[in-house]
PDB file of C-alpha atoms in Angstrom:
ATOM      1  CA  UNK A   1      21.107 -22.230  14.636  1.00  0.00           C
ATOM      2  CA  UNK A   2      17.664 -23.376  14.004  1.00  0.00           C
ATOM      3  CA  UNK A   3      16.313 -19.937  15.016  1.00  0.00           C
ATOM      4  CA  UNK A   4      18.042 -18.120  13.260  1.00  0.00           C
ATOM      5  CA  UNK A   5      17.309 -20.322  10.117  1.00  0.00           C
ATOM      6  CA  UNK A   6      13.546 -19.769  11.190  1.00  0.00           C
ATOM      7  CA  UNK A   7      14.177 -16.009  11.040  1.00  0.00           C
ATOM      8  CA  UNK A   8      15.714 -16.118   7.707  1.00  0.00           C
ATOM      9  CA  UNK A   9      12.998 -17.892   5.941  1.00  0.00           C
ATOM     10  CA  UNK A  10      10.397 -15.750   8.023  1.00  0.00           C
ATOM     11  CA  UNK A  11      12.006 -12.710   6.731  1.00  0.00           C
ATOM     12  CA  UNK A  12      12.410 -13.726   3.326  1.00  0.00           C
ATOM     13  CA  UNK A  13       8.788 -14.601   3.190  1.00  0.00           C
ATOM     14  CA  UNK A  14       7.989 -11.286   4.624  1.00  0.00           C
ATOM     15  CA  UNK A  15       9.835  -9.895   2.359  1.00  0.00           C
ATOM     16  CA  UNK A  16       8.329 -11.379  -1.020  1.00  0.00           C
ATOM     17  CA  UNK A  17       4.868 -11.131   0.262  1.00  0.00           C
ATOM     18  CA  UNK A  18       5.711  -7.170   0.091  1.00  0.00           C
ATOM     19  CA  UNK A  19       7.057  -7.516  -3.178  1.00  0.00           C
ATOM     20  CA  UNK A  20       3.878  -9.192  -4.615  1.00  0.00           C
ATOM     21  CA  UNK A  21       1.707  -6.814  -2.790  1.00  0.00           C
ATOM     22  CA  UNK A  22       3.790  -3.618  -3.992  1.00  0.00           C
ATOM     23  CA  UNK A  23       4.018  -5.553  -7.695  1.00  0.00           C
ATOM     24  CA  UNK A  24      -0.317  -5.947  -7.506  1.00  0.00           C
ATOM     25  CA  UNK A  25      -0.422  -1.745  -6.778  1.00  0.00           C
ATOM     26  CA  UNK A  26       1.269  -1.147 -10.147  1.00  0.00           C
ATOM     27  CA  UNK A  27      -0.447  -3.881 -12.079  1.00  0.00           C
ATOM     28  CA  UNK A  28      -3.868  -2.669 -10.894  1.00  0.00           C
ATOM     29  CA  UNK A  29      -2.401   1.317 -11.013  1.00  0.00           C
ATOM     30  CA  UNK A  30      -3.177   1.821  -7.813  1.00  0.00           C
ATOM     31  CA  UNK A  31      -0.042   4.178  -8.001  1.00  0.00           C
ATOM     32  CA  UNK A  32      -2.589   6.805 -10.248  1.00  0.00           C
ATOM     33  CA  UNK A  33      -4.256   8.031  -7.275  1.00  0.00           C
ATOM     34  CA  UNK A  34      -2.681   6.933  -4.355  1.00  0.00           C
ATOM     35  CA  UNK A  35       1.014   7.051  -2.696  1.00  0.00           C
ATOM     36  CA  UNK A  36       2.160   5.310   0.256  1.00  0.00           C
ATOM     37  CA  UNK A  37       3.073   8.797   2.001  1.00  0.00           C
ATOM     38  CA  UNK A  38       1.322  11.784  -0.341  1.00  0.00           C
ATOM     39  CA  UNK A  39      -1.997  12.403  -0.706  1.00  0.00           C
ATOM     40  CA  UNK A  40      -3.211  12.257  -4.634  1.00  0.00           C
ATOM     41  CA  UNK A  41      -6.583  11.705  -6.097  1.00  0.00           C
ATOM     42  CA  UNK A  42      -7.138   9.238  -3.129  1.00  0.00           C
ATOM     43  CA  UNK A  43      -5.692   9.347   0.458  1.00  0.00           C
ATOM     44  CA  UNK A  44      -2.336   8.008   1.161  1.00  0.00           C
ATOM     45  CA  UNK A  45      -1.551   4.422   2.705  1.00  0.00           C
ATOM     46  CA  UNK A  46      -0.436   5.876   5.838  1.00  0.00           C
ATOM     47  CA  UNK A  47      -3.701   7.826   6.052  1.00  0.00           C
ATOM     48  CA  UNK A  48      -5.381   4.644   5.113  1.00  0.00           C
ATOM     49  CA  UNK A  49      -3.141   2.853   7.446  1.00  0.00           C
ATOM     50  CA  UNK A  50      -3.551   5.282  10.917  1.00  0.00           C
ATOM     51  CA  UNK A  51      -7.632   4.796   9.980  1.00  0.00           C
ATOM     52  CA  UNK A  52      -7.989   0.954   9.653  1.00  0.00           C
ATOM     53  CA  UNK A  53      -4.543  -0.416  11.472  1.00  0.00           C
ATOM     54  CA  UNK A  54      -2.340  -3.902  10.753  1.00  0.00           C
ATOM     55  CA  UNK A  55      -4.218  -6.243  12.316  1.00  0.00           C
ATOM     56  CA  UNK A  56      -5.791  -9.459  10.360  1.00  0.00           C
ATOM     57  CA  UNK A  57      -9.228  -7.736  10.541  1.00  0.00           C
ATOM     58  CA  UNK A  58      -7.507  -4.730   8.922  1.00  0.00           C
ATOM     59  CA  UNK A  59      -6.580  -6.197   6.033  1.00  0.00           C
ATOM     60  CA  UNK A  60      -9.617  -8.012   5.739  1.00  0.00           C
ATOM     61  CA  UNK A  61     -11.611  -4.873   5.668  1.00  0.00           C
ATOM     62  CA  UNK A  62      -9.318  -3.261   3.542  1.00  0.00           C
ATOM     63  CA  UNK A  63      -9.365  -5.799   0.930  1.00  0.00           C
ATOM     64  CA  UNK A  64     -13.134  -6.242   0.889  1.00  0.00           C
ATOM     65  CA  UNK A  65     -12.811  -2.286   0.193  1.00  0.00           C
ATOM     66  CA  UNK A  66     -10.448  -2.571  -2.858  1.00  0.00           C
ATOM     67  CA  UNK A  67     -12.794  -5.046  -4.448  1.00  0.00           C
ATOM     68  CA  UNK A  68     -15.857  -2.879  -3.217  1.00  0.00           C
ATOM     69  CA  UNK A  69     -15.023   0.692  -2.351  1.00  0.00           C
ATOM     70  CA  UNK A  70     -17.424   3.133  -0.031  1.00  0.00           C
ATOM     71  CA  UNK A  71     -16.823   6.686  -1.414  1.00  0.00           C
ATOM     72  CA  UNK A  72     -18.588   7.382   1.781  1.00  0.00           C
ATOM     73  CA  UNK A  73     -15.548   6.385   3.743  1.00  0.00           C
ATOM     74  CA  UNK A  74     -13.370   9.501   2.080  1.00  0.00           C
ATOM     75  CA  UNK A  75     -15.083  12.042   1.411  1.00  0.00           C
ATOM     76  CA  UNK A  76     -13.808  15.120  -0.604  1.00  0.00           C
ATOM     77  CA  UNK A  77     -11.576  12.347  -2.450  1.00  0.00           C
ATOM     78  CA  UNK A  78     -12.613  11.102  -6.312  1.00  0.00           C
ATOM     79  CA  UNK A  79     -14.938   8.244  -6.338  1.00  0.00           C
ATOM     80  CA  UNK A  80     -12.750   5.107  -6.560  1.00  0.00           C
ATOM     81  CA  UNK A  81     -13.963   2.143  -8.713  1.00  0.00           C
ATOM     82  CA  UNK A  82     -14.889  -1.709  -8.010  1.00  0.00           C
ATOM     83  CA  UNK A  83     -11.890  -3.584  -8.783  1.00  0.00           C
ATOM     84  CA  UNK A  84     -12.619  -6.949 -10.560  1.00  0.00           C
ATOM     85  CA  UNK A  85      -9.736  -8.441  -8.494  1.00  0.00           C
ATOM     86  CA  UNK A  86      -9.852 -12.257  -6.621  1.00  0.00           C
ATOM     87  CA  UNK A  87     -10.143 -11.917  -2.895  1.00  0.00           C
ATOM     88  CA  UNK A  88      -6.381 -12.991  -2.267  1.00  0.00           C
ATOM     89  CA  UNK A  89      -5.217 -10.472  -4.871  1.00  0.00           C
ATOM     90  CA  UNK A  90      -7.319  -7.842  -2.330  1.00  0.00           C
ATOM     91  CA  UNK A  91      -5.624  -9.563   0.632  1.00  0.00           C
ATOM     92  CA  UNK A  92      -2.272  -9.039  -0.535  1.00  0.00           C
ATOM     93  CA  UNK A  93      -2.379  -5.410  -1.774  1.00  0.00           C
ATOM     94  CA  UNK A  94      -4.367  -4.479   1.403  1.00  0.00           C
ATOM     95  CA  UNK A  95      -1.564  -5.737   3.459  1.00  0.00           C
ATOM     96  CA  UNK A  96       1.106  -3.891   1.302  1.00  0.00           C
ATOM     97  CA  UNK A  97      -1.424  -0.846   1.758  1.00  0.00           C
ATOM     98  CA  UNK A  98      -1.286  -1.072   5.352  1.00  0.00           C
ATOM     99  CA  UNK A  99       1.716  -2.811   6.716  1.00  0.00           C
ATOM    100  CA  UNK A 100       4.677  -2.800   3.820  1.00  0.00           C
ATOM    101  CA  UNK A 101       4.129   0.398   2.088  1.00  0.00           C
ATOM    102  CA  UNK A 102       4.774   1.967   5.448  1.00  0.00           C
ATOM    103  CA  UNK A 103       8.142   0.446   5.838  1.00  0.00           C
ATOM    104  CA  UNK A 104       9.430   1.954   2.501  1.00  0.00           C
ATOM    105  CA  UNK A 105      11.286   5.540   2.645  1.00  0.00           C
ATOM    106  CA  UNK A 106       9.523   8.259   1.641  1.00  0.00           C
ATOM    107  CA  UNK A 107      10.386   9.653  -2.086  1.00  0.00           C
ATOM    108  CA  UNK A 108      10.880  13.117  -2.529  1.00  0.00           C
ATOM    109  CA  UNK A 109       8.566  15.834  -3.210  1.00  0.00           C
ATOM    110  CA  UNK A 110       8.123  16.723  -6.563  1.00  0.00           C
ATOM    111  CA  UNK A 111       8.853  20.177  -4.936  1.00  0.00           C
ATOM    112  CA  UNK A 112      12.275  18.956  -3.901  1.00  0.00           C
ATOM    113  CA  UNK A 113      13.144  17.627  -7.079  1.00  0.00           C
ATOM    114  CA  UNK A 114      12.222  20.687  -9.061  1.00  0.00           C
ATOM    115  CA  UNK A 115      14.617  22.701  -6.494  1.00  0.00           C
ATOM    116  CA  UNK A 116      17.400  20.204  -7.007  1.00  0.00           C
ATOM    117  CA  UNK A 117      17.155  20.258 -10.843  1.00  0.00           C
ATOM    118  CA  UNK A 118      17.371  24.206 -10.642  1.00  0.00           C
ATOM    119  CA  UNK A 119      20.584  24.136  -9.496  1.00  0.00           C
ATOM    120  CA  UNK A 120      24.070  24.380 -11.040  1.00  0.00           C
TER     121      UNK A 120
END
């Protein structure tokens, strides 16, 4: 019983520390340039995810790159801004970047919606 009680407040804390990371990637409109599957102005989160990893160091690193960016890091991708953000903020949307945005489905294509809205 105690187990599973653990589980259940592990998960539920797993699951609202993805919620304030995904809720910091709107706020700071993250979601202009970059998708957690699709490449846009910026690379994806899984390509940002298969470069840096999960671990603690990860997200570290990640974060310390939200707050400080190295256009050097992505080349052929638009220059992406300092963000003005406190450290945990960084911490939290790193580790939605890399660990919880990978967990969500992927949307559809724009192409696939334009192909579903064509037909009768």
């Amino acid at each position: 019983m105690k187990v599973l009680l653990l589980f259940i407040v592990i998960s539920l804390f797993c699951k609202s520390q993805a919620q304030e990371g995904k809720q910091l990637y709107i706020k700071h409109g993250c979601n202009a340039c970059h998708s957690p599957f699709e490449r846009k102005t910026g690379p994806s989160f899984k390509e940002i995810a298969q470069r840096y990893g999960s671990s603690k160091a990860a997200i570290e690193k990640v974060a310390k790159l939200i707050i400080k960016p190295k256009p050097s890091n992505w080349p052929g991708f638009a220059y992406m801004p300092p963000y003005n953000i406190p450290y945990e903020e960084a911490l939290k949307l790193a580790e939605y970047v890399l660990i919880h945005s990978q967990k969500e489905k992927p949307s559809k294509t724009s192409v696939d919606d334009n192909l579903e809205s064509d037909h009768f």
